[in-house]
Short mmCIF file of C-alpha atoms and ligand atoms in Angstrom, two decimals:
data_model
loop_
_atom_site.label_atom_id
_atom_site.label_comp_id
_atom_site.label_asym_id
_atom_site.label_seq_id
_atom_site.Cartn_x
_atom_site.Cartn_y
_atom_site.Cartn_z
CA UNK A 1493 35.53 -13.31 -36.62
CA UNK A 1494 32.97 -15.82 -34.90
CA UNK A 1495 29.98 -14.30 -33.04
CA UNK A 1496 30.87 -16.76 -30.64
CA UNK A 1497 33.97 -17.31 -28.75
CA UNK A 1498 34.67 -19.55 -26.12
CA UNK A 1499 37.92 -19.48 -24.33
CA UNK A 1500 38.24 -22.51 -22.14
CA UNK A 1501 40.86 -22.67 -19.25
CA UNK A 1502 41.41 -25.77 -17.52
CA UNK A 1503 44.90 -27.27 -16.32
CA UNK A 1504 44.43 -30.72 -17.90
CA UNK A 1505 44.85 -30.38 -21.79
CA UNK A 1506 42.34 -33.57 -22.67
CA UNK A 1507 39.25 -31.87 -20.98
CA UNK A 1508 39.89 -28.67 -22.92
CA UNK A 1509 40.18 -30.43 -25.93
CA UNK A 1510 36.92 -31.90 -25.30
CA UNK A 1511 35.39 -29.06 -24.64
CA UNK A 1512 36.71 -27.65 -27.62
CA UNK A 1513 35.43 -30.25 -29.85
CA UNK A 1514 31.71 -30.14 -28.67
CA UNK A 1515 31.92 -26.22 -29.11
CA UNK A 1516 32.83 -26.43 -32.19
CA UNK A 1517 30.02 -28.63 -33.26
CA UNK A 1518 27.45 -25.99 -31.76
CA UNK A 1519 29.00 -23.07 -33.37
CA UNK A 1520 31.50 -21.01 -31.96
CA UNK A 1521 35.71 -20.73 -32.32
CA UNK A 1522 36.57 -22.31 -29.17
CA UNK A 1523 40.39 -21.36 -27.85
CA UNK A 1524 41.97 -23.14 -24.78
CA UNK A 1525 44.23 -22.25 -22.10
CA UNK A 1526 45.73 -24.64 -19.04
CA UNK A 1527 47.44 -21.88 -17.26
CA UNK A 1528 46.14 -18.30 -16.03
CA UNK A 1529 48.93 -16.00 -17.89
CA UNK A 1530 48.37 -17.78 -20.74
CA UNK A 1531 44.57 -17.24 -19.90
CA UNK A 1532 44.91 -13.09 -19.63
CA UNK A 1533 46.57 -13.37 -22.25
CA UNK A 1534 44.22 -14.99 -24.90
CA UNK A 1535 41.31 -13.28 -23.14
CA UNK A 1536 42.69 -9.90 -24.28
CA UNK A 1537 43.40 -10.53 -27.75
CA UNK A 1538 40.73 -13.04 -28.47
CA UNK A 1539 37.67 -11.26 -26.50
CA UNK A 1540 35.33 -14.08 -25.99
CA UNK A 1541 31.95 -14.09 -25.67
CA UNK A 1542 31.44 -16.90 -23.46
CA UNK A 1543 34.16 -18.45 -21.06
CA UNK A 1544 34.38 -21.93 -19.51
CA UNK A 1545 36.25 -21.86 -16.01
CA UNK A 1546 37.75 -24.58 -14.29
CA UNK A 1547 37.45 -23.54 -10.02
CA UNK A 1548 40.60 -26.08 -9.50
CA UNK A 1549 43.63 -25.43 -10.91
CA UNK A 1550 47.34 -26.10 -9.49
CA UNK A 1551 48.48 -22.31 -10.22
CA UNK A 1552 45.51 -20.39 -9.48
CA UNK A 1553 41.98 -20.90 -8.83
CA UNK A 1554 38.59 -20.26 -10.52
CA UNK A 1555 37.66 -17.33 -7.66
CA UNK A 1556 40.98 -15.23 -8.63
CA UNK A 1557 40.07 -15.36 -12.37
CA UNK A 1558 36.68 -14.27 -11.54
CA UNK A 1559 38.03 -11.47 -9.72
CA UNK A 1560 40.35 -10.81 -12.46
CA UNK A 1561 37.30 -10.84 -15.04
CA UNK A 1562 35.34 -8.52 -12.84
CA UNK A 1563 37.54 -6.08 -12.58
CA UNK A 1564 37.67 -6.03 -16.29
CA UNK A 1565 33.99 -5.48 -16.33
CA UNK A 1566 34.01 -8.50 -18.58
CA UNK A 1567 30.66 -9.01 -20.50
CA UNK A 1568 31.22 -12.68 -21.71
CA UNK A 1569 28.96 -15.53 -20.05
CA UNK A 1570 30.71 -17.45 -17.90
CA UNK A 1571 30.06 -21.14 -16.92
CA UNK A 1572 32.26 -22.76 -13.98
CA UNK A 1573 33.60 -25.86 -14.13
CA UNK A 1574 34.17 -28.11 -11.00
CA UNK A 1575 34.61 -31.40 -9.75
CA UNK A 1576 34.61 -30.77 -5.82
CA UNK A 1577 31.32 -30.39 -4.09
CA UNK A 1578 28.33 -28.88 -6.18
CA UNK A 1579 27.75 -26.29 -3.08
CA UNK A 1580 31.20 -24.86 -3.96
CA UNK A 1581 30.50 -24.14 -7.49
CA UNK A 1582 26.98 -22.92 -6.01
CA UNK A 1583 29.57 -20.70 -3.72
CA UNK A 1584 31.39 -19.62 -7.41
CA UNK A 1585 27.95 -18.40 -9.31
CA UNK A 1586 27.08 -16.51 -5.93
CA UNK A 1587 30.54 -14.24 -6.07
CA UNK A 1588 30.31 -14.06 -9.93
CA UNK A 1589 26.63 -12.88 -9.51
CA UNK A 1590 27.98 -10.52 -6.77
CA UNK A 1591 30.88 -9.05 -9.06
CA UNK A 1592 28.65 -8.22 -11.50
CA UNK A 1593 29.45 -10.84 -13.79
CA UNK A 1594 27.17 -12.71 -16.51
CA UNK A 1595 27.25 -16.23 -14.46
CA UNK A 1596 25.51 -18.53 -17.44
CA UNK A 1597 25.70 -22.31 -15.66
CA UNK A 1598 27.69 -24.88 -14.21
CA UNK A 1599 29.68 -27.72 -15.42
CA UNK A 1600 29.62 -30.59 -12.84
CA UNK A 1601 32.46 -32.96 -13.93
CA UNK A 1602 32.65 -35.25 -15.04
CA UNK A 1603 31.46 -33.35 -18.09
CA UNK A 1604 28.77 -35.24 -20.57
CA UNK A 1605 28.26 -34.14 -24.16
CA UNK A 1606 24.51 -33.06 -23.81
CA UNK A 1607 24.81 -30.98 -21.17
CA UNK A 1608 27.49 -29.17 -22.61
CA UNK A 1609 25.83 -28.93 -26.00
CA UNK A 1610 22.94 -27.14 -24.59
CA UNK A 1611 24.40 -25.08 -21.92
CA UNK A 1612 26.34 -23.63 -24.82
CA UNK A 1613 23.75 -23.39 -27.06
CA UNK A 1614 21.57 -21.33 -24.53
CA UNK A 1615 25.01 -19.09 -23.79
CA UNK A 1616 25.39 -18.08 -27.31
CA UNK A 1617 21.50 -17.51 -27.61
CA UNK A 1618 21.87 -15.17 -25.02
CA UNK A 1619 24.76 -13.65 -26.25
CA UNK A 1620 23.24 -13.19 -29.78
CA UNK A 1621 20.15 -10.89 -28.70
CA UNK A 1622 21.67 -9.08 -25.65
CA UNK A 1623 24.04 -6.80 -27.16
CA UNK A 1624 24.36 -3.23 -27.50
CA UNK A 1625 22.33 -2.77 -31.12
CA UNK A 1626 19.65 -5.01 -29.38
CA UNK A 1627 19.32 -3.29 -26.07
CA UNK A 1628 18.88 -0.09 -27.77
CA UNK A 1629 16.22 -0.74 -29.89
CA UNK A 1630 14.46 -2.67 -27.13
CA UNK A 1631 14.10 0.58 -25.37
CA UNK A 1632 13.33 2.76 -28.98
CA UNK A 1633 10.75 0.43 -29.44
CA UNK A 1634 9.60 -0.11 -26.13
CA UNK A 1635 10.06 -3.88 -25.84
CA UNK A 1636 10.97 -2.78 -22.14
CA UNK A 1637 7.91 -3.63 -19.20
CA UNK A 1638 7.99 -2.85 -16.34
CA UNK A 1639 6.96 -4.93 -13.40
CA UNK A 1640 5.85 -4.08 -10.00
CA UNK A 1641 6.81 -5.77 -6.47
CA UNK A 1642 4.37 -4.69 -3.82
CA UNK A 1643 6.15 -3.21 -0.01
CA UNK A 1644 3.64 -4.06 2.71
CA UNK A 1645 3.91 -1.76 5.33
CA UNK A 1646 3.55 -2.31 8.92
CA UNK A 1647 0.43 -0.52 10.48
CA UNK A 1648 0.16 0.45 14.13
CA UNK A 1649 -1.31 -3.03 15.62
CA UNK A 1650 -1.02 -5.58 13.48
CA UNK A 1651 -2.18 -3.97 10.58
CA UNK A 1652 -0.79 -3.80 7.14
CA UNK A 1653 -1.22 -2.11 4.18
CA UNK A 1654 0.31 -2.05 0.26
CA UNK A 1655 0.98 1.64 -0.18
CA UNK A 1656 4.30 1.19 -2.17
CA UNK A 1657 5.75 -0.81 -4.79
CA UNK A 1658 9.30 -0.93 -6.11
CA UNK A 1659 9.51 -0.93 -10.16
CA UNK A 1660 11.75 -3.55 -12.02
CA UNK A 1661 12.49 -3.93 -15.67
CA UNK A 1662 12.34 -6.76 -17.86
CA UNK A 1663 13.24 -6.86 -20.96
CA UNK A 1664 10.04 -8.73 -23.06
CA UNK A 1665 12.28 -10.71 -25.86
CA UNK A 1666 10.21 -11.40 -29.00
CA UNK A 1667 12.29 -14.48 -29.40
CA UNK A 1668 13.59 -15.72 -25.58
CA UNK A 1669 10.84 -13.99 -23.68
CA UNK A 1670 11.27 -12.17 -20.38
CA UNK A 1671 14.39 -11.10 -19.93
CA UNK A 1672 15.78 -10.43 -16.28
CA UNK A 1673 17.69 -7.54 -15.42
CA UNK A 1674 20.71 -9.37 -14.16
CA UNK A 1675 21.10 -10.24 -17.87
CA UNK A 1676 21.08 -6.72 -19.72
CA UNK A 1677 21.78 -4.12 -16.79
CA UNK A 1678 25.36 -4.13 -16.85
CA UNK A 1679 25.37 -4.10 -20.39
CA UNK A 1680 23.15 -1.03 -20.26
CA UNK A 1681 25.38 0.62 -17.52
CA UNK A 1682 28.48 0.49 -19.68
CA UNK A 1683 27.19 1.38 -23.06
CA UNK A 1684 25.68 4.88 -21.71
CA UNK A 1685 22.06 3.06 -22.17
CA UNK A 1686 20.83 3.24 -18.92
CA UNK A 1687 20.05 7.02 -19.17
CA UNK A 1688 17.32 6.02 -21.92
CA UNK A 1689 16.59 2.84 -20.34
CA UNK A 1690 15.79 4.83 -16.67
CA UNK A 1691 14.16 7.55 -18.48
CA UNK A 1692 11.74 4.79 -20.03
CA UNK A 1693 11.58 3.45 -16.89
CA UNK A 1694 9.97 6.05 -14.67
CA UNK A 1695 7.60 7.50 -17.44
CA UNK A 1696 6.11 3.67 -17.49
CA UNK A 1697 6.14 3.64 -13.92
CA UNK A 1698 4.65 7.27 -13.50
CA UNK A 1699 2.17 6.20 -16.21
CA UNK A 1700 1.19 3.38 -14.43
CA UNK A 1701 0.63 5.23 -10.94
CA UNK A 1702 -1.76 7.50 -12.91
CA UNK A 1703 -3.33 4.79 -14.85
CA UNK A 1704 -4.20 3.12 -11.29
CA UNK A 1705 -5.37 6.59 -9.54
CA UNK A 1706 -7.71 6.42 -12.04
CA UNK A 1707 -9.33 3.00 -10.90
CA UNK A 1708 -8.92 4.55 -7.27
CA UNK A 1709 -5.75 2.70 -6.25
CA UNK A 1710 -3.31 4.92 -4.88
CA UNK A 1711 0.16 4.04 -4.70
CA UNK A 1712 3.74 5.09 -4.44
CA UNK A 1713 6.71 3.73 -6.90
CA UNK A 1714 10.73 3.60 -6.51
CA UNK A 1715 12.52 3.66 -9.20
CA UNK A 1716 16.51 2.03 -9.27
CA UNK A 1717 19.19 4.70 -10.17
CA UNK A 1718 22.48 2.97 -11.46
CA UNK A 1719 26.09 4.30 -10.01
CA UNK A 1720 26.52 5.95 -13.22
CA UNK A 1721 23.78 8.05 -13.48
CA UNK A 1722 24.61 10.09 -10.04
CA UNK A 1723 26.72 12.44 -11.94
CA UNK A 1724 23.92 13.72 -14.18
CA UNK A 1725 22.98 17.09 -12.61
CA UNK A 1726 19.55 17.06 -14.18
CA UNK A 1727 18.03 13.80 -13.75
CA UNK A 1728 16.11 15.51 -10.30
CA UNK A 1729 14.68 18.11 -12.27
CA UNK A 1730 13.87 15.71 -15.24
CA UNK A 1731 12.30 13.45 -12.47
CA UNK A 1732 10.32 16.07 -10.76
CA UNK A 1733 8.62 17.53 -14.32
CA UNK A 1734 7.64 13.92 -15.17
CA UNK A 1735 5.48 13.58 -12.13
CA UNK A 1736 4.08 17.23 -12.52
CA UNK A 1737 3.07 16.23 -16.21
CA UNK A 1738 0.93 13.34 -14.76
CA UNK A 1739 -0.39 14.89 -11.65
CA UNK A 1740 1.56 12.83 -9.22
CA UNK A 1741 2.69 13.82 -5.99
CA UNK A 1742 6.21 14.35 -6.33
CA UNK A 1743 6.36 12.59 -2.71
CA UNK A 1744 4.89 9.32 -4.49
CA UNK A 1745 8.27 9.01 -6.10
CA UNK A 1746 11.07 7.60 -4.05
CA UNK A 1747 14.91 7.19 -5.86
CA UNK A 1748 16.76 4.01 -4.99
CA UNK A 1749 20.34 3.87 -5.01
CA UNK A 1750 22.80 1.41 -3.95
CA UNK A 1751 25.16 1.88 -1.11
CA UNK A 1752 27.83 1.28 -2.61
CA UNK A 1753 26.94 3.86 -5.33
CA UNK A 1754 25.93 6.43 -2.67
CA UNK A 1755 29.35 5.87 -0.96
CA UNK A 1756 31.50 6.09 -3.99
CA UNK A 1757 31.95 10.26 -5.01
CA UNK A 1758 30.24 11.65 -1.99
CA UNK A 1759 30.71 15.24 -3.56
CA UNK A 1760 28.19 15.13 -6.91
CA UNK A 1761 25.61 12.04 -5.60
CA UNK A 1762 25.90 14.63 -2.29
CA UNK A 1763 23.96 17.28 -4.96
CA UNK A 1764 21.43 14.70 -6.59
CA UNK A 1765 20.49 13.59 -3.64
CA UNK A 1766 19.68 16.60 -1.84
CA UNK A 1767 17.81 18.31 -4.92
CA UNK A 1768 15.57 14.94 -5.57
CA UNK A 1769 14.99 15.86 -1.32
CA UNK A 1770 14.30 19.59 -1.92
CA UNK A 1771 11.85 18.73 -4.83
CA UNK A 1772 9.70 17.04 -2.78
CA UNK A 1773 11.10 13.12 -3.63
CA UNK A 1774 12.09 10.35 -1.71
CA UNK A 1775 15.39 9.01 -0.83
CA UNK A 1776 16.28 5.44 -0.73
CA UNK A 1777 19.94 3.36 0.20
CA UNK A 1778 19.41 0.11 -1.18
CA UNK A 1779 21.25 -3.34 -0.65
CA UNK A 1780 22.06 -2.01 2.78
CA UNK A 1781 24.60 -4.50 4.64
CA UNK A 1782 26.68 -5.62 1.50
CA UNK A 1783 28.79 -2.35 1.40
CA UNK A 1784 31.03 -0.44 3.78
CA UNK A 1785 29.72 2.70 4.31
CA UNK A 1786 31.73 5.07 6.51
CA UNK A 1787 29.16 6.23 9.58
CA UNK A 1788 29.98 9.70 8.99
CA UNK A 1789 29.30 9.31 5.40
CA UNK A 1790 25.69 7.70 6.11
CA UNK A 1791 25.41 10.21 8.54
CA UNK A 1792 25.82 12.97 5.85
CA UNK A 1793 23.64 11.92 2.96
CA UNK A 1794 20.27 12.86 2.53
CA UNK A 1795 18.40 9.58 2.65
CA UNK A 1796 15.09 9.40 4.44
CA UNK A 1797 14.89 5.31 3.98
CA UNK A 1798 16.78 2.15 4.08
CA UNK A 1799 16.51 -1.08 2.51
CA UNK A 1800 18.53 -3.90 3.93
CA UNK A 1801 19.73 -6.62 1.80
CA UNK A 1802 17.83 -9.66 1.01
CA UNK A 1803 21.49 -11.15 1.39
CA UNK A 1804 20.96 -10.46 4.91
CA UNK A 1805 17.42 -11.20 5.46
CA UNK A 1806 17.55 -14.29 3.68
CA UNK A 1807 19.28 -15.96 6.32
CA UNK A 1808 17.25 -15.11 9.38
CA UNK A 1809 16.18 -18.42 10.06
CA UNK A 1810 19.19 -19.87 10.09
CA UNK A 1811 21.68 -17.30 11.05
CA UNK A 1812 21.96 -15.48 14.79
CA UNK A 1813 24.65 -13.52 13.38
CA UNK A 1814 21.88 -12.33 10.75
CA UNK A 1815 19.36 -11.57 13.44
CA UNK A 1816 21.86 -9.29 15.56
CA UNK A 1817 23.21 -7.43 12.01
CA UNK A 1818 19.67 -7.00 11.19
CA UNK A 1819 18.30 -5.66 14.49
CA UNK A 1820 21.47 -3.20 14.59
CA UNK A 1821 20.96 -1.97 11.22
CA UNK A 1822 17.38 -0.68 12.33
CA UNK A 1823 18.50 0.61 15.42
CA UNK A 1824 21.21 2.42 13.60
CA UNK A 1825 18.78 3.74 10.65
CA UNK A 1826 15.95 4.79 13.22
CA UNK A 1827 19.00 6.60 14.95
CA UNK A 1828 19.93 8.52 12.08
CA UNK A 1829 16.13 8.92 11.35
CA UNK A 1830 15.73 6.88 8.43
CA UNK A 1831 12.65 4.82 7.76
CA UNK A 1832 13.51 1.24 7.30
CA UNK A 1833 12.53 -1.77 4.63
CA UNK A 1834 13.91 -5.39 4.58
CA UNK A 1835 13.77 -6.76 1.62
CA UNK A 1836 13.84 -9.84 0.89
CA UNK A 1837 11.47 -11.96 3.29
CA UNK A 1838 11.01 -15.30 1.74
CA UNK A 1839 8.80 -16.59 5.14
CA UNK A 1840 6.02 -15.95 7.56
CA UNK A 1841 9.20 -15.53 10.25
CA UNK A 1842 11.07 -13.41 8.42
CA UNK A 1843 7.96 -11.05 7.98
CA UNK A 1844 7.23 -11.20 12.16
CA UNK A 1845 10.94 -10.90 12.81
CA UNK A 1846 11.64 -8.00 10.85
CA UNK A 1847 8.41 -6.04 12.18
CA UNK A 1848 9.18 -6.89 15.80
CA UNK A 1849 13.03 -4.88 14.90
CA UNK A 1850 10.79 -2.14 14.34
CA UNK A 1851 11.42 -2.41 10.36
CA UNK A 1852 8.14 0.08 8.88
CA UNK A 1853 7.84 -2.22 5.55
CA UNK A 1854 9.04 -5.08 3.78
CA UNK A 1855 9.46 -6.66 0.58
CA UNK A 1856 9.82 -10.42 -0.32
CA UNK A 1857 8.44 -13.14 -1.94
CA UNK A 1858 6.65 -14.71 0.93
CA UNK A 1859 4.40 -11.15 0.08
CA UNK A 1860 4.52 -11.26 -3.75
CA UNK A 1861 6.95 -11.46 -6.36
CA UNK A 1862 7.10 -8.50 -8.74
CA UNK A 1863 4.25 -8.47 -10.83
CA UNK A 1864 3.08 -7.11 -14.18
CA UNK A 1865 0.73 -4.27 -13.46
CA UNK A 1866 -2.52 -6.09 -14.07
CA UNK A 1867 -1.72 -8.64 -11.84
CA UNK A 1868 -0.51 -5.94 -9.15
CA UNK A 1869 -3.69 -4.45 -9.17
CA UNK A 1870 -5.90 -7.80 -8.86
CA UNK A 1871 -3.01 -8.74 -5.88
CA UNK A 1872 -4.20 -5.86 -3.87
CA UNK A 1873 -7.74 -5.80 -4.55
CA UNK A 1874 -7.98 -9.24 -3.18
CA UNK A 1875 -6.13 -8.87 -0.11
CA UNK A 1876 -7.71 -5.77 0.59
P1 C2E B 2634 17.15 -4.83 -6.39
O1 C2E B 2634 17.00 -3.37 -6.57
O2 C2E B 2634 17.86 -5.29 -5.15
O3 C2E B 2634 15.68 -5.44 -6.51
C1 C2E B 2634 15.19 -6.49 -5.77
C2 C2E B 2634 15.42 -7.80 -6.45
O4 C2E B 2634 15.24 -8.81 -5.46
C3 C2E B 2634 14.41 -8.11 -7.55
O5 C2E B 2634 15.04 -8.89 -8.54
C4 C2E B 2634 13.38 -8.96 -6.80
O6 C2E B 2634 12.67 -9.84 -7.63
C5 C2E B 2634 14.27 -9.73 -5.86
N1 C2E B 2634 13.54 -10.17 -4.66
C6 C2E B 2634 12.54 -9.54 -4.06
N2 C2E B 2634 12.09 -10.23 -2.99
C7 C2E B 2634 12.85 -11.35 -2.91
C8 C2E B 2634 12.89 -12.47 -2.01
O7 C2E B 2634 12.10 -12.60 -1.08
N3 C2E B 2634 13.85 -13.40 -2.23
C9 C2E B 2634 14.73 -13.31 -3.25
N4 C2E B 2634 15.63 -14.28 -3.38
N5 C2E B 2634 14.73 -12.27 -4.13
C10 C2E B 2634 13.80 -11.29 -3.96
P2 C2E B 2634 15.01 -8.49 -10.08
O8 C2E B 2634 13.67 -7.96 -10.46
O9 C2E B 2634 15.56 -9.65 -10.84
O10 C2E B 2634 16.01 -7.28 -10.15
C11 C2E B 2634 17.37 -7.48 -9.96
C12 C2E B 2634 18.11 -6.18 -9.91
O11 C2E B 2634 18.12 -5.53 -11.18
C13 C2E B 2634 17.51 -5.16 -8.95
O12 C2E B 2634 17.91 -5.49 -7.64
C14 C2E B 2634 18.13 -3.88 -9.47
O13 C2E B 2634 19.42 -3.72 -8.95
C15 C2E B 2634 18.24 -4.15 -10.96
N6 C2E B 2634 17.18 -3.41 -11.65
C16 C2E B 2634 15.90 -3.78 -11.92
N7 C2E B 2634 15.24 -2.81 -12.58
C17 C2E B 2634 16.13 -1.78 -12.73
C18 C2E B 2634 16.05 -0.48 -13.33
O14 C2E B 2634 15.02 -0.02 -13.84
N8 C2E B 2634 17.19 0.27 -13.28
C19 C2E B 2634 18.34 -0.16 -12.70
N9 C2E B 2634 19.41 0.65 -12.69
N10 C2E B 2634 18.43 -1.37 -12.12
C20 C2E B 2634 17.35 -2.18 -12.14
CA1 CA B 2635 16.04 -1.74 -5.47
#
């Protein structure tokens, strides 16, 4: 079988068949379809690697597939095809990105050769090195960094200070270079890699807190739990002994996980939660705002911080709705007596808006984008 299949649906036969034809000449075993049984269908028995989505069709649209495909947990790259407005397909690779899908480009029709030819070339490029067998050994042989986004907290006044940074992998590609998470995550949460890959994780993160004590900057570091790890009774312990091996406050270590992880099996994540509490950690609910947690629920679990979703954030400047979910979220959180973080601030308002909510810290690019550690360190010295 071809390393790379395409399966093309689109309701007009001739595009297909073009689409076909150039994918072909680049490489892969290209199948089309023009409705969506006959879509499902193929998918199942032909399991493509890369799929080409038209958002119009007569029987169903380009949104429903993608829903279809999420819930699948599909791993193929996906490129949208459209001729309606470019902020709807814009609209498309926001939901796929949301469903967890690999959302690869868009096809603005009508569709010319080159830009086919190289979107597909990149897919298939992509495809080739992030797989299972490559993932792995990425992490055996540490191809993994780890890269570090500074939190500037709000002081009393208007002070600030970087006491905090959040740590997120990359994956450094000897071929297609830095490699975002969004690319090899999922892939890691459904193989059973993420254990290794969040084990590697912390120890570089750890590592790196002790390798900065030593140059006298002191700092704290959260670390992103997947859903799938909260049933693994002995990652608090496992956490705990890695900071006691390199002398670092266990309080300097704070545990993010998603709300809609935290939300889903309230009975074991209950346990983690509490123990990475007991043991001296910290407590995080991340992307707060783009799940539905029950009050009670919130209420319940042990968190002692909050992060609310750049989603959210993002939109302050142009959204009222924004400003009154944001300022209830922090009155809810400080309620419940949670510290709170927005992430996400892209601009000088968002920054004085958040702190006059009463948010303690934030994270965004208008502060920094992650960094790799040596450029972390210069960061800070230089504000400072
Ligand atoms: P996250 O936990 O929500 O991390 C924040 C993401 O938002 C980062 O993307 C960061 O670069 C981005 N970001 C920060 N400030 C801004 C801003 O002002 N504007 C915008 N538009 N974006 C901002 P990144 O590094 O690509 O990470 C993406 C996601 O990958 C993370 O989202 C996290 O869910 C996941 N991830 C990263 N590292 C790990 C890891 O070690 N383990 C696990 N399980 N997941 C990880
Ligand atoms: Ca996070």
């Amino acid at each position: 079988m071809n390393q790379n299949r395409l399966l093309v649906i689109d309701d007009e036969p001739g595009i297909g068949e073009f689409i076909k034809e150039v994918a072909e000449g680049v490489g892969f075993e290209a199948r089309i379809t023009t409705t969506p049984d006959d879509f499902r269908r193929t998918y199942r028995s032909f399991s493509p690697t890369a799929i080409i989505l038209d958002l119009v069709m007569p029987e169903a649209d380009g949104v429903e597939l993608l829903r279809y495909l999420a819930e699948d947990r599909c791993q193929a790259q996906i490129m949208v095809a459209s001729g309606v407005d470019p902020r709807v397909l814009a609209t498309a690779r926001r939901i796929g990105d949301a469903y967890g899908l690999q959302m690869s480009g868009m096809l603005e029709k009508p569709i010319m050769v080159p830009g086919l030819q190289a979107l597909l070339r990149k897919t298939s490029q992509i495809h080739n090195s992030v797989n299972e067998q490559g993932l792995s050994q990425a992490i055996a042989e540490r191809q993994l960094v780890v890269h570090f986004q500074p939190k500037l907290t709000f002081a009393n006044g208007a002070g600030q200070t970087i006491e905090a940074v959040e740590a997120l992998v990359r994956w450094q590609h000897p071929q297609w270079g830095l490699v975002m998470p969004d690319k090899f995550i999922t892939l890691a949460e459904q193989t059973g890699l993420i254990l290794p890959l969040t084990d590697l994780v912390a120890r570089m993160a750890i590592e790196q807190l002790a390798a900065w004590e030593e140059e006298g900057l002191r700092l704290s570091v959260a670390v992103n739990l997947a859903p799938q790890l909260l049933n693994r009774l002995e990652l608090p312990d496992r956490l705990a002994e890695l900071a006691d091996e390199h002398s670092i406050d266990r309080s300097r270590l704070v545990m993010e996980i998603t709300e809609s992880a935290a939300m889903a099996d309230t009975g074991r994540t209950m346990d983690i939660l509490a123990r990475f509490r007991i043991k001296g950690m910290g407590v995080s609910i991340d992307d707060f705002g783009t799940g539905y947690s029950s009050l009670v629920a919130l209420c319940r679990m042990p968190f002692n911080e909050l992060k609310i979703d750049k989603s959210l954030v993002t939109e302050l400047h142009k959204s009222e709705e924004a400003k009154l979910i944001v300022r209830s979220i922090v009155d809810l959180a400080h309620n419940l007596g949670l510290s709170v973080c927005a992430e996400g601030t892209e601009t000088a308002d968002a920054v004085d808006f958040v702190r006059s909510c009463g948010c303690k810290s934030t994270q965004g690019y208008y502060i920094s984008k992650p960094l790799a550690p040596d450029a972390l360190r210069a960061f800070i010295l230089s504000r400072n």
